[in-house]
XYZ file of C-alpha atoms in Angstrom:
762
model
C 19.288 -13.724 -74.095
C 19.711 -17.419 -73.337
C 16.986 -19.819 -74.420
C 14.839 -21.550 -71.752
C 16.374 -24.882 -72.652
C 19.887 -23.556 -72.160
C 18.846 -21.952 -68.851
C 17.352 -25.204 -67.592
C 20.537 -27.019 -68.508
C 22.574 -24.451 -66.607
C 20.359 -24.780 -63.526
C 20.615 -28.561 -63.623
C 24.387 -28.427 -63.971
C 24.790 -26.007 -61.033
C 22.440 -27.866 -58.720
C 24.117 -31.183 -59.572
C 27.516 -29.697 -58.797
C 26.292 -28.304 -55.448
C 24.628 -31.555 -54.465
C 27.618 -33.760 -55.365
C 30.764 -31.642 -55.047
C 29.963 -28.809 -52.619
C 30.061 -31.019 -49.478
C 33.724 -31.709 -50.303
C 34.505 -28.026 -49.809
C 32.570 -27.549 -46.559
C 30.406 -29.798 -44.437
C 27.605 -27.197 -44.263
C 26.717 -27.982 -47.880
C 25.983 -31.573 -46.818
C 22.777 -30.470 -45.027
C 19.766 -32.150 -46.692
C 17.822 -29.643 -48.797
C 15.964 -29.380 -52.063
C 16.074 -26.753 -54.797
C 12.854 -24.875 -55.588
C 12.877 -23.765 -59.202
C 9.987 -21.356 -58.658
C 11.812 -19.319 -56.044
C 15.351 -20.293 -57.113
C 16.194 -21.106 -53.503
C 17.190 -24.164 -51.493
C 14.599 -25.235 -48.963
C 14.605 -27.617 -45.991
C 13.089 -31.040 -46.560
C 10.155 -30.153 -44.334
C 9.042 -27.337 -46.634
C 9.466 -29.664 -49.608
C 7.281 -32.281 -47.901
C 4.621 -29.671 -47.089
C 4.626 -28.410 -50.683
C 4.356 -31.918 -52.057
C 1.494 -32.648 -49.646
C -0.378 -29.555 -50.788
C 0.157 -30.376 -54.467
C -0.915 -33.981 -53.913
C -4.060 -33.084 -51.966
C -4.904 -30.380 -54.509
C -5.011 -33.060 -57.195
C -6.606 -35.716 -54.992
C -9.297 -33.551 -53.298
C -9.885 -30.982 -55.994
C -13.435 -30.270 -54.823
C -12.026 -28.857 -51.564
C -9.573 -26.572 -53.395
C -11.906 -24.405 -55.429
C -10.343 -21.080 -54.469
C -6.928 -21.260 -56.187
C -5.059 -23.129 -58.855
C -1.792 -23.332 -56.864
C -1.762 -23.764 -53.096
C 1.977 -23.005 -52.916
C 1.413 -19.392 -53.993
C -1.674 -18.710 -51.893
C -2.025 -15.106 -50.631
C -3.221 -13.742 -47.313
C -6.389 -12.442 -48.972
C -7.280 -15.960 -50.027
C -6.616 -17.247 -46.502
C -8.994 -14.642 -45.037
C -11.570 -15.318 -47.715
C -11.620 -19.051 -46.928
C -11.800 -18.309 -43.210
C -14.767 -16.006 -43.798
C -16.546 -18.663 -45.882
C -15.987 -21.308 -43.195
C -17.309 -19.002 -40.465
C -20.392 -18.177 -42.549
C -21.085 -21.879 -43.080
C -20.685 -22.539 -39.345
C -23.169 -19.785 -38.464
C -25.649 -21.165 -40.985
C -25.360 -24.661 -39.487
C -25.854 -23.281 -36.007
C -28.928 -21.366 -37.142
C -30.459 -24.561 -38.547
C -29.668 -26.433 -35.340
C -27.504 -29.001 -37.098
C -24.556 -28.781 -34.730
C -25.282 -31.182 -31.857
C -21.715 -31.884 -30.782
C -20.299 -28.351 -30.850
C -20.020 -27.949 -27.089
C -18.203 -31.224 -26.678
C -15.279 -30.023 -28.782
C -15.289 -26.341 -27.849
C -12.102 -26.863 -25.788
C -10.127 -27.464 -28.973
C -10.248 -23.712 -29.641
C -7.996 -23.130 -26.640
C -5.016 -24.295 -28.661
C -5.047 -21.019 -30.603
C -3.992 -19.084 -27.495
C -1.084 -21.473 -26.979
C 0.047 -21.191 -30.580
C -0.216 -17.398 -30.631
C 3.228 -16.416 -29.223
C 5.070 -18.761 -31.521
C 3.101 -18.243 -34.742
C 3.333 -14.475 -34.345
C 7.111 -14.721 -34.630
C 7.173 -16.734 -37.880
C 8.644 -14.983 -40.926
C 6.029 -13.519 -43.239
C 7.569 -14.872 -46.453
C 6.577 -18.524 -45.868
C 3.707 -18.538 -48.362
C 3.614 -22.298 -48.077
C 1.984 -21.889 -44.651
C -0.619 -19.604 -46.224
C -1.624 -22.391 -48.547
C -1.806 -24.885 -45.695
C -4.081 -22.618 -43.667
C -6.276 -21.858 -46.671
C -6.677 -25.589 -47.336
C -7.583 -26.242 -43.685
C -10.302 -23.547 -43.752
C -11.608 -24.886 -47.061
C -11.867 -28.338 -45.474
C -13.766 -26.787 -42.578
C -16.187 -25.153 -44.994
C -16.905 -28.442 -46.779
C -17.012 -30.624 -43.659
C -20.104 -29.835 -41.659
C -19.256 -32.446 -39.029
C -15.775 -31.052 -38.251
C -16.355 -27.406 -39.154
C -16.706 -26.016 -35.642
C -13.757 -27.980 -34.270
C -11.429 -26.902 -37.094
C -12.419 -23.259 -36.700
C -12.016 -23.474 -32.943
C -8.429 -24.625 -33.378
C -7.275 -22.452 -36.298
C -9.541 -19.450 -36.967
C -7.315 -17.068 -34.940
C -4.077 -18.286 -36.521
C -4.142 -15.902 -39.554
C -4.505 -12.819 -37.380
C -1.643 -14.051 -35.217
C 0.653 -14.687 -38.176
C -0.159 -11.257 -39.628
C 1.445 -9.691 -36.552
C 4.664 -11.621 -37.147
C 6.390 -8.785 -38.964
C 5.887 -6.297 -36.099
C 6.770 -8.901 -33.506
C 9.993 -9.764 -35.291
C 10.996 -6.117 -35.339
C 10.421 -5.900 -31.595
C 13.054 -8.567 -30.857
C 15.702 -8.458 -33.606
C 18.504 -10.969 -33.420
C 21.283 -9.787 -31.123
C 24.289 -12.136 -31.132
C 25.672 -10.447 -28.016
C 22.546 -11.244 -26.041
C 22.248 -14.973 -25.203
C 18.518 -14.698 -24.534
C 17.926 -13.084 -27.926
C 19.818 -15.927 -29.609
C 17.857 -18.447 -27.548
C 14.548 -16.825 -28.537
C 15.303 -16.947 -32.253
C 16.470 -20.560 -31.897
C 13.161 -21.534 -30.296
C 11.232 -19.623 -32.967
C 13.109 -21.610 -35.591
C 12.248 -24.860 -33.824
C 8.582 -23.837 -33.704
C 8.661 -23.031 -37.396
C 10.151 -26.395 -38.234
C 7.595 -28.128 -36.020
C 4.690 -26.391 -37.739
C 6.029 -27.257 -41.165
C 6.425 -30.888 -40.108
C 2.982 -31.035 -38.451
C 0.904 -29.565 -41.245
C 1.357 -32.468 -43.786
C 0.046 -35.246 -41.502
C -2.646 -32.889 -40.191
C -3.888 -32.131 -43.710
C -3.705 -35.807 -44.655
C -5.789 -36.558 -41.588
C -8.375 -33.912 -42.405
C -8.814 -34.807 -46.097
C -11.173 -37.823 -46.362
C -9.671 -40.659 -48.373
C -12.901 -42.470 -49.068
C -16.582 -42.817 -48.313
C -16.088 -44.452 -44.941
C -13.351 -42.031 -43.943
C -15.614 -39.096 -44.729
C -18.158 -40.419 -42.235
C -15.685 -40.540 -39.378
C -14.307 -37.483 -37.654
C -10.524 -37.031 -37.867
C -10.783 -35.669 -34.325
C -11.887 -38.959 -32.893
C -9.927 -39.863 -29.793
C -8.591 -36.278 -29.669
C -6.066 -37.034 -32.425
C -5.825 -33.330 -33.168
C -4.355 -32.734 -29.724
C -1.805 -35.492 -30.238
C -0.741 -33.964 -33.533
C -0.368 -30.513 -31.966
C 1.304 -31.593 -28.704
C 4.785 -30.868 -29.998
C 3.612 -27.560 -31.457
C 2.165 -26.573 -28.078
C 5.418 -27.412 -26.316
C 7.544 -25.290 -28.645
C 5.037 -22.436 -28.647
C 5.036 -22.415 -24.851
C 8.847 -22.332 -24.745
C 8.848 -19.402 -27.183
C 6.367 -17.559 -24.982
C 8.388 -18.150 -21.818
C 11.608 -17.095 -23.501
C 9.970 -13.949 -24.908
C 8.570 -13.045 -21.484
C 11.992 -13.498 -19.924
C 13.535 -11.299 -22.577
C 10.877 -8.649 -21.998
C 11.488 -8.807 -18.256
C 15.226 -8.369 -18.797
C 14.525 -5.385 -21.028
C 12.259 -3.853 -18.381
C 14.782 -4.442 -15.606
C 17.598 -3.093 -17.747
C 15.578 -0.036 -18.703
C 14.681 0.604 -15.074
C 18.295 0.225 -14.006
C 19.417 2.623 -16.724
C 16.679 5.039 -15.732
C 17.741 4.961 -12.088
C 21.365 5.513 -13.101
C 20.374 8.513 -15.196
C 18.203 9.819 -12.353
C 21.044 9.537 -9.842
C 23.339 11.376 -12.223
C 20.737 14.086 -12.728
C 20.243 14.369 -8.961
C 23.970 14.793 -8.559
C 23.988 17.518 -11.210
C 21.048 19.263 -9.552
C 22.758 19.060 -6.178
C 25.857 20.642 -7.645
C 23.704 23.365 -9.186
C 22.080 24.004 -5.806
C 25.472 24.288 -4.166
C 26.574 26.740 -6.834
C 23.375 28.729 -6.362
C 23.799 28.714 -2.574
C 27.375 29.888 -2.974
C 26.270 32.721 -5.228
C 23.405 33.583 -2.900
C 25.744 33.565 0.088
C 28.076 35.876 -1.801
C 25.213 38.252 -2.544
C 24.033 38.179 1.067
C 27.569 38.742 2.268
C 27.881 41.780 0.043
C 24.485 42.979 1.280
C 25.546 42.620 4.927
C 28.801 44.404 4.139
C 26.911 47.201 2.424
C 24.538 47.528 5.405
C 27.428 47.568 7.866
C 29.372 50.185 5.896
C 26.293 52.362 5.520
C 25.663 52.097 9.260
C 29.192 53.165 10.004
C 29.083 55.931 7.430
C 25.800 57.306 8.732
C 26.936 57.153 12.359
C 30.395 58.620 11.834
C 29.569 61.265 9.227
C 26.074 62.260 10.323
C 25.058 65.524 8.788
C 27.771 65.447 6.102
C 26.805 65.386 2.465
C 23.108 65.034 3.276
C 23.643 61.617 4.946
C 21.855 60.697 8.125
C 18.834 58.919 9.508
C 15.264 60.022 9.066
C 14.235 62.132 12.043
C 10.729 62.946 13.184
C 9.327 66.275 12.001
C 10.467 69.412 13.848
C 13.535 67.567 15.155
C 16.873 69.290 14.606
C 19.729 67.035 13.644
C 22.076 68.726 16.032
C 19.774 67.943 18.924
C 20.124 64.164 18.484
C 23.024 62.362 20.083
C 25.120 59.829 18.148
C 24.017 57.041 20.470
C 20.381 57.945 19.809
C 21.002 57.488 16.096
C 22.275 53.964 16.687
C 19.198 53.115 18.760
C 16.968 54.364 15.941
C 18.437 51.806 13.543
C 16.936 48.328 13.354
C 19.216 45.676 14.803
C 17.349 42.464 13.955
C 16.230 40.419 10.927
C 19.007 41.927 8.834
C 19.021 40.373 5.370
C 15.535 38.852 5.735
C 13.294 39.179 2.677
C 9.517 39.194 2.367
C 9.685 35.621 1.084
C 11.627 34.615 4.209
C 8.988 36.110 6.488
C 6.124 34.543 4.529
C 7.843 31.193 4.839
C 8.193 31.691 8.608
C 4.532 32.732 9.005
C 3.470 29.555 7.127
C -0.043 30.791 6.315
C -1.880 29.772 3.168
C -3.220 33.045 1.750
C -6.086 31.137 0.093
C -7.270 30.141 3.574
C -7.793 33.823 4.420
C -9.906 34.391 1.308
C -11.836 31.199 2.001
C -12.673 32.412 5.524
C -14.277 35.580 4.177
C -16.260 33.671 1.539
C -17.397 31.164 4.179
C -18.766 33.966 6.360
C -20.588 35.584 3.422
C -22.255 32.282 2.547
C -23.579 31.983 6.101
C -26.032 34.887 5.621
C -28.915 32.586 4.700
C -28.656 30.696 8.003
C -28.375 33.782 10.224
C -31.502 35.199 11.926
C -32.859 38.163 9.987
C -33.543 40.060 13.214
C -29.893 39.847 14.259
C -28.697 41.000 10.835
C -31.149 43.903 11.113
C -29.890 44.830 14.565
C -26.217 44.592 13.615
C -26.688 46.492 10.365
C -28.598 49.447 11.782
C -26.537 49.606 14.943
C -23.213 49.668 13.095
C -23.869 51.611 9.931
C -25.807 54.373 11.696
C -23.040 54.973 14.258
C -21.152 58.270 13.690
C -17.925 56.617 14.878
C -18.100 54.083 12.015
C -18.672 56.849 9.488
C -15.704 58.754 10.877
C -13.560 55.628 10.851
C -14.297 54.963 7.180
C -13.779 58.572 6.069
C -10.460 58.432 4.236
C -9.843 60.822 1.334
C -6.802 61.152 -0.953
C -4.169 63.694 0.133
C -5.031 67.259 -0.835
C -1.512 68.619 -0.335
C 2.053 67.420 0.278
C 1.543 67.937 4.016
C -1.673 65.911 4.174
C -0.811 62.562 5.744
C -4.296 61.391 6.626
C -6.735 61.692 9.502
C -4.710 59.595 11.934
C -5.468 56.341 13.771
C -8.708 55.294 15.380
C -10.494 52.346 17.014
C -14.129 51.275 17.109
C -15.281 48.428 19.360
C -18.648 46.741 18.759
C -20.306 44.414 21.274
C -23.213 42.374 19.921
C -24.551 41.005 23.224
C -25.809 37.907 21.409
C -26.431 34.562 23.075
C -23.198 33.300 24.700
C -23.672 29.980 22.898
C -22.665 31.835 19.722
C -19.265 32.814 21.087
C -17.514 30.365 18.748
C -19.930 30.678 15.804
C -20.344 32.983 12.841
C -22.746 35.771 13.834
C -24.478 38.683 12.158
C -21.520 40.853 13.197
C -19.196 38.491 11.315
C -21.354 38.832 8.228
C -21.341 42.634 8.385
C -17.549 42.618 8.861
C -17.077 40.439 5.760
C -19.250 42.736 3.646
C -17.482 45.787 5.068
C -14.031 44.408 4.181
C -15.086 43.683 0.597
C -16.607 47.142 0.223
C -13.457 48.785 1.587
C -11.274 46.994 -0.945
C -13.510 47.944 -3.855
C -13.783 51.548 -2.699
C -10.031 51.963 -2.199
C -9.146 50.571 -5.622
C -11.601 52.925 -7.337
C -10.443 55.851 -5.224
C -6.759 55.277 -5.939
C -7.405 54.833 -9.659
C -9.402 58.058 -9.976
C -6.957 60.066 -7.881
C -3.882 58.910 -9.804
C -5.718 59.443 -13.094
C -6.617 62.971 -12.041
C -3.012 63.714 -11.071
C -1.529 62.334 -14.303
C -4.064 64.001 -16.634
C -3.936 67.500 -15.149
C -2.926 70.042 -17.817
C -3.140 73.288 -15.844
C 0.037 75.439 -15.501
C -0.040 74.887 -11.784
C -1.273 71.344 -11.932
C 0.399 68.495 -10.052
C 2.627 67.750 -13.002
C 3.921 71.256 -13.655
C 7.199 72.680 -12.326
C 5.257 75.502 -10.627
C 2.900 73.168 -8.827
C 3.009 73.335 -5.022
C 3.682 69.599 -5.245
C 6.911 70.371 -7.107
C 8.150 69.070 -10.480
C 7.605 65.397 -11.336
C 11.101 64.420 -10.188
C 11.001 66.499 -7.026
C 11.834 64.589 -3.820
C 9.107 66.608 -2.090
C 6.449 65.502 -4.554
C 3.981 63.119 -2.785
C 3.763 59.557 -4.080
C 0.763 58.338 -5.991
C -2.179 57.441 -3.812
C -2.039 53.715 -2.993
C -5.154 51.617 -2.354
C -6.095 51.069 1.253
C -4.788 47.927 2.902
C -7.546 45.822 4.468
C -6.622 43.076 6.947
C -9.269 40.716 8.327
C -9.409 37.847 10.789
C -12.481 35.907 11.922
C -11.733 34.434 15.334
C -14.850 32.246 15.401
C -13.491 30.207 12.477
C -10.262 29.437 14.334
C -11.176 28.106 17.772
C -10.358 24.425 17.278
C -7.304 23.123 19.116
C -6.042 21.356 15.990
C -6.292 24.497 13.833
C -2.741 25.818 13.180
C -4.157 29.355 12.832
C -6.149 29.387 16.076
C -5.535 31.678 19.016
C -3.741 35.025 19.283
C -0.619 33.644 17.600
C -2.617 32.552 14.537
C -4.298 35.959 14.502
C -0.961 37.804 14.329
C 0.421 35.394 11.725
C -2.624 35.938 9.497
C -2.473 39.725 9.831
C 1.279 39.738 9.160
C 0.870 37.525 6.088
C -1.896 39.726 4.680
C 0.185 42.843 5.326
C 3.228 41.377 3.555
C 1.135 40.310 0.565
C -0.433 43.775 0.367
C 2.982 45.428 0.450
C 4.149 43.117 -2.334
C 1.056 43.590 -4.505
C 1.348 47.390 -4.253
C 5.091 47.264 -5.078
C 5.929 48.843 -1.744
C 8.570 46.187 -1.052
C 10.545 43.742 -3.158
C 9.948 39.987 -2.757
C 13.658 39.152 -2.824
C 15.376 42.283 -1.496
C 16.238 42.438 2.230
C 13.618 44.303 4.248
C 14.549 47.547 5.963
C 12.871 47.524 9.381
C 14.413 50.539 11.142
C 11.987 50.354 14.079
C 12.568 46.693 14.894
C 15.069 46.223 17.695
C 15.696 43.225 19.878
C 13.628 43.298 23.043
C 13.146 39.595 23.297
C 15.160 38.365 26.270
C 16.666 40.568 28.880
C 19.658 38.303 29.372
C 20.485 38.411 25.672
C 20.585 34.633 25.354
C 17.836 34.546 22.727
C 18.037 36.783 19.676
C 15.065 38.414 18.026
C 15.755 36.359 14.904
C 15.348 33.145 16.889
C 12.174 34.425 18.520
C 10.601 35.282 15.168
C 11.601 31.918 13.698
C 10.028 30.154 16.690
C 6.840 32.259 16.240
C 7.137 33.823 19.675
C 3.969 35.844 20.239
C 5.793 38.942 21.505
C 8.275 38.842 18.618
C 5.359 38.547 16.171
C 3.753 41.564 17.831
C 6.905 43.642 17.357
C 7.344 42.414 13.782
C 3.793 43.397 12.817
C 4.107 46.941 14.149
C 7.529 47.285 12.467
C 6.009 46.269 9.124
C 3.224 48.828 9.587
C 5.935 51.470 9.970
C 7.182 50.702 6.443
C 3.905 51.910 4.897
C 3.853 55.288 3.137
C 2.076 58.003 5.097
C -0.645 58.254 2.431
C -1.677 54.589 2.685
C -4.593 53.883 5.042
C -4.691 50.494 6.709
C -7.942 48.980 7.996
C -7.774 46.092 10.475
C -11.029 44.197 11.070
C -10.940 41.585 13.849
C -14.241 39.789 14.329
C -15.371 37.883 17.447
C -12.250 38.638 19.477
C -14.099 37.626 22.643
C -13.949 34.032 21.330
C -10.425 33.978 22.765
C -11.472 35.334 26.175
C -11.578 31.919 27.845
C -10.884 32.088 31.575
C -10.746 28.298 31.968
C -8.166 27.905 29.189
C -6.191 30.820 30.567
C -6.100 29.157 33.971
C -4.980 25.854 32.464
C -2.180 27.607 30.577
C -0.992 29.492 33.627
C -2.004 32.869 32.210
C -0.284 32.308 28.857
C -3.512 32.839 26.889
C -4.102 36.262 28.459
C -0.487 37.229 27.802
C -0.839 36.271 24.143
C -4.130 38.206 23.983
C -2.393 41.277 25.406
C 0.440 40.833 22.886
C -2.112 41.242 20.087
C -3.353 44.454 21.702
C 0.256 45.639 22.066
C 0.792 45.096 18.332
C -2.279 47.195 17.527
C -1.363 49.940 19.993
C 2.233 50.131 18.757
C 1.021 50.295 15.167
C -1.262 53.200 16.017
C 1.475 54.908 18.020
C 3.572 54.850 14.869
C 0.513 55.869 12.875
C -0.325 58.906 14.993
C -0.739 61.919 12.742
C 1.225 64.028 15.200
C 4.359 62.014 14.323
C 3.673 61.972 10.612
C 2.948 58.233 10.547
C 0.268 56.072 8.939
C -3.499 56.046 9.144
C -4.278 52.847 11.090
C -8.000 52.230 11.626
C -9.230 49.248 13.623
C -12.650 47.605 14.021
C -12.964 44.974 16.773
C -16.226 43.088 17.272
C -17.367 40.751 20.030
C -20.534 38.624 19.848
C -20.848 39.003 23.640
C -19.607 41.593 26.086
C -15.812 41.769 25.935
C -14.114 41.427 29.327
C -10.448 41.543 28.311
C -10.378 44.185 25.603
C -10.556 47.128 27.997
C -10.379 45.237 31.286
C -13.062 44.408 33.818
C -12.662 47.834 35.397
C -13.674 49.560 32.125
C -17.353 48.547 32.106
C -18.550 52.143 32.526
C -15.933 53.587 30.191
C -16.935 56.379 27.831
C -14.469 56.544 24.961
C -14.923 60.233 24.258
C -13.790 61.261 27.749
C -10.200 60.050 27.492
C -7.282 61.315 25.459
C -5.094 59.166 23.234
C -2.326 57.232 24.876
C -3.736 57.449 28.392
C -5.270 53.997 28.623
C -3.646 52.058 25.773
C -6.092 50.792 23.144
C -9.029 52.706 24.580
C -6.999 55.890 24.216
C -7.527 55.632 20.443
C -11.282 55.080 20.616
C -13.113 57.521 18.413
C -15.897 59.569 19.925
C -18.718 57.147 20.597
C -16.417 54.382 19.422
C -17.591 51.760 21.894
C -20.828 50.563 20.308
C -23.244 48.238 22.083
C -26.118 46.486 20.298
C -27.855 45.611 23.572
C -31.556 46.430 23.494
C -31.462 47.496 19.842
C -34.444 45.634 18.403
C -36.613 45.908 15.325
C -39.073 48.695 14.593
C -37.107 51.795 15.620
C -38.604 53.971 12.948
C -37.012 51.943 10.174
C -38.921 49.693 7.862
C -37.779 46.868 5.645
C -38.387 47.551 1.981
C -38.998 44.289 0.108
C -39.748 46.040 -3.149
C -36.233 47.121 -4.001
C -34.822 46.304 -7.363
C -31.115 46.047 -6.821
C -28.490 48.576 -5.943
C -29.466 52.142 -6.743
C -26.242 53.989 -6.062
C -26.213 57.783 -6.151
C -23.917 59.223 -8.825
C -21.344 61.892 -8.015
C -21.231 64.023 -11.130
C -17.760 64.821 -12.441
C -15.888 62.134 -10.548
C -18.303 59.242 -11.017
C -17.076 57.211 -8.051
C -19.494 54.629 -6.753
C -18.836 51.188 -5.531
C -21.539 48.810 -4.406
C -20.810 45.454 -2.858
C -23.843 43.205 -2.945
C -24.664 39.756 -1.835
C -25.368 36.972 -4.375
C -27.354 37.917 -7.478
C -31.092 38.164 -7.068
C -31.079 39.928 -3.708
C -32.601 43.387 -3.514
C -31.137 46.328 -1.693
C -32.553 49.669 -0.823
C -31.240 53.079 -1.622
C -27.648 53.780 -0.670
C -26.846 57.093 0.939
C -23.785 59.251 0.336
C -22.137 61.057 3.225
C -20.464 64.438 2.841
C -16.726 63.802 2.783
C -17.120 60.312 4.105
C -18.785 56.964 3.596
C -22.199 55.516 4.146
C -23.312 51.914 4.105
C -27.067 51.321 4.141
C -28.488 47.837 4.485
C -31.751 48.267 2.578
C -33.927 50.075 5.130
C -35.917 53.251 4.555
C -37.883 55.338 7.070
C -41.590 55.632 6.989
C -42.400 52.040 6.079
C -44.190 49.889 8.584
C -42.433 46.934 10.083
C -43.787 44.409 12.517
C -40.404 43.896 14.190
C -40.718 40.141 14.192
C -40.278 38.582 10.784
C -39.612 39.121 7.109
C -41.188 37.257 4.219
C -40.097 33.668 3.749
C -38.398 34.490 0.485
C -36.825 37.816 1.534
C -33.266 38.049 2.806
C -31.014 40.772 4.130
C -28.943 42.574 1.548
C -25.949 44.745 1.975
C -24.806 47.537 -0.280
C -21.917 49.878 0.181
C -21.115 53.165 -1.486
C -18.460 55.696 -0.762
C -18.333 59.327 -1.835
C -15.511 61.634 -0.978
C -15.863 65.212 0.060
C -14.292 68.561 0.267
C -10.531 68.475 -0.071
C -9.451 67.966 -3.663
C -12.573 66.049 -4.587
C -15.951 67.629 -3.998
C -15.833 71.330 -4.968
C -18.853 71.938 -7.152
C -20.051 68.319 -7.243
C -23.665 67.384 -6.570
C -24.208 65.367 -3.467
C -27.319 63.576 -2.384
C -28.152 61.654 0.716
C -30.835 59.187 1.448
C -32.829 59.584 4.588
């Protein structure tokens, strides 16, 4: 290892050679610089001057440099420590009230915000600047007169310089980017300016004698003059950095938009590919349908092929042309999703309507709820309408269709408002859904768990083996469709009027078919009963009429969808306040269009029940229509004295399906008819059917009491909390009592009730 003396001689020889001979090799070596033996590096003259200034002032003003023995190797911790000491001294002076001129020089602190962009970009390895800052803060600590002004100008500088490393990484030097080169050039100029400015600034701050220590170095704003050049370069660095950032943002946005356009193009190509594939699938589906049509028409009766014929109809008795007419000719290839998109009904709106009606119970007169409840739920026609039991045999297809009409005879001002009838309809629809789900679950569970040799699952069962085509399907829950006309009377409501009514019913029916897995959401629908009857001249197809939401096309579509239901699936349709659409003045303004649309709704219901007639083996369609006032259009003005039980089905249209006593009027039905309100109830007390255990109770919000619920033999009973024998004044209930509704269904004889206990409330 070489001795220190030999090493010093080597360093001197090399530095002498570089200083004297190196410029002859290249002019870059002629740049003025000085060699620092501590760091073994060449430094600019400015750094040498700053170092010499620090060393000189350290010797000259030793009392101010009591925190380190060498200012040139000062650390960041020492800088922060001196800053903290100076701030503590300033706070102490302020507390003692010995700072009379602080406000006058507060503006000097603004220079720190100007210096920030430039100082933050300085390299972190310039420890010489650390020493300069530490000396400045030490001077501030020892100079009570200038303490506040020095801190105002420099106390934020250390924090700014500490961020230099991260800032430098944000904008690395990029020789291909002129603005990046320009930024680093300006940072270098700022660095040189700071190094040049610190020596005279320190010399100005350090008092040279007794008189100098009495005068402020900031007199005449000399500090601003010293820092003017620093401010200029710092501002240029800030502007350049902002421009570079803006270019980066613009470039990033441009690149992002380019990527987005490319992605959009890719997505568009994917859509085209998907549409091509979908068109191919639809084409194959149309081809399959066409070939099957031809095969069924041309080879009818061969190999078991042929169309479904009504019961007791011989195939040989049907002509070939009749078979073609029995096949649907419209909406070929349409799926359930297509029809839902055409209907354009938000299914949440339907649920919201029902909830809105239920929440109205508190604002409805108790007397009207009493009248509607007793008048409806005590009617035999309602009990018959709700009596739907699971099939007892393969030939059991249900009790057939039926209609019940209820006229409230309320004040005509309520024709467009929610009434007590609306409230009862909402409760009834909820109870029907709950009852049907429980009924279907218990029936299917009973069928699947039967272990008897002749049970439904055995080969010897009258239902046939499990894979037998004659075996009946599992019992599906009832389908409940509701529409509250009073909530859709506004002219700006897209679901108002007869057209909105049919769209809502069709949407609910499609969703029910989908939820019960009776149809596929994406497979083309098979609507064998839907044929084009739109325009007699053939200029407008049924497809176009459905897409344009033609009221007559919607009527035909609804009845065709009802025909797709299995024979064992009951469907309940509850239409409340239909008389809200019986507006003679609006009908006159529309030239009779409103009445035609109204009749189209009735046609849809009649056609659905025609298909649902038990005599043709169709579905069980059961309809409840309410009117807050006397209905004038439902059965026609000439039907005022009509008695529903005197006419046969099909003779007078809708009224032909009225059940016995099915036209219910609440006129004159007041309080106090032998029924009393029982305020002492303690919730739903449903009667239990031993062995089957089916009970469903639909109640109003928690906290409301209901009376005893009765159970009808083979049917359903809904009691609204009234019991006989209790006195009632017929005028009012207690302030804190409200009407409550409970519903319970028990099912009777066929396949359900043999040997079960049944009870009934009075």
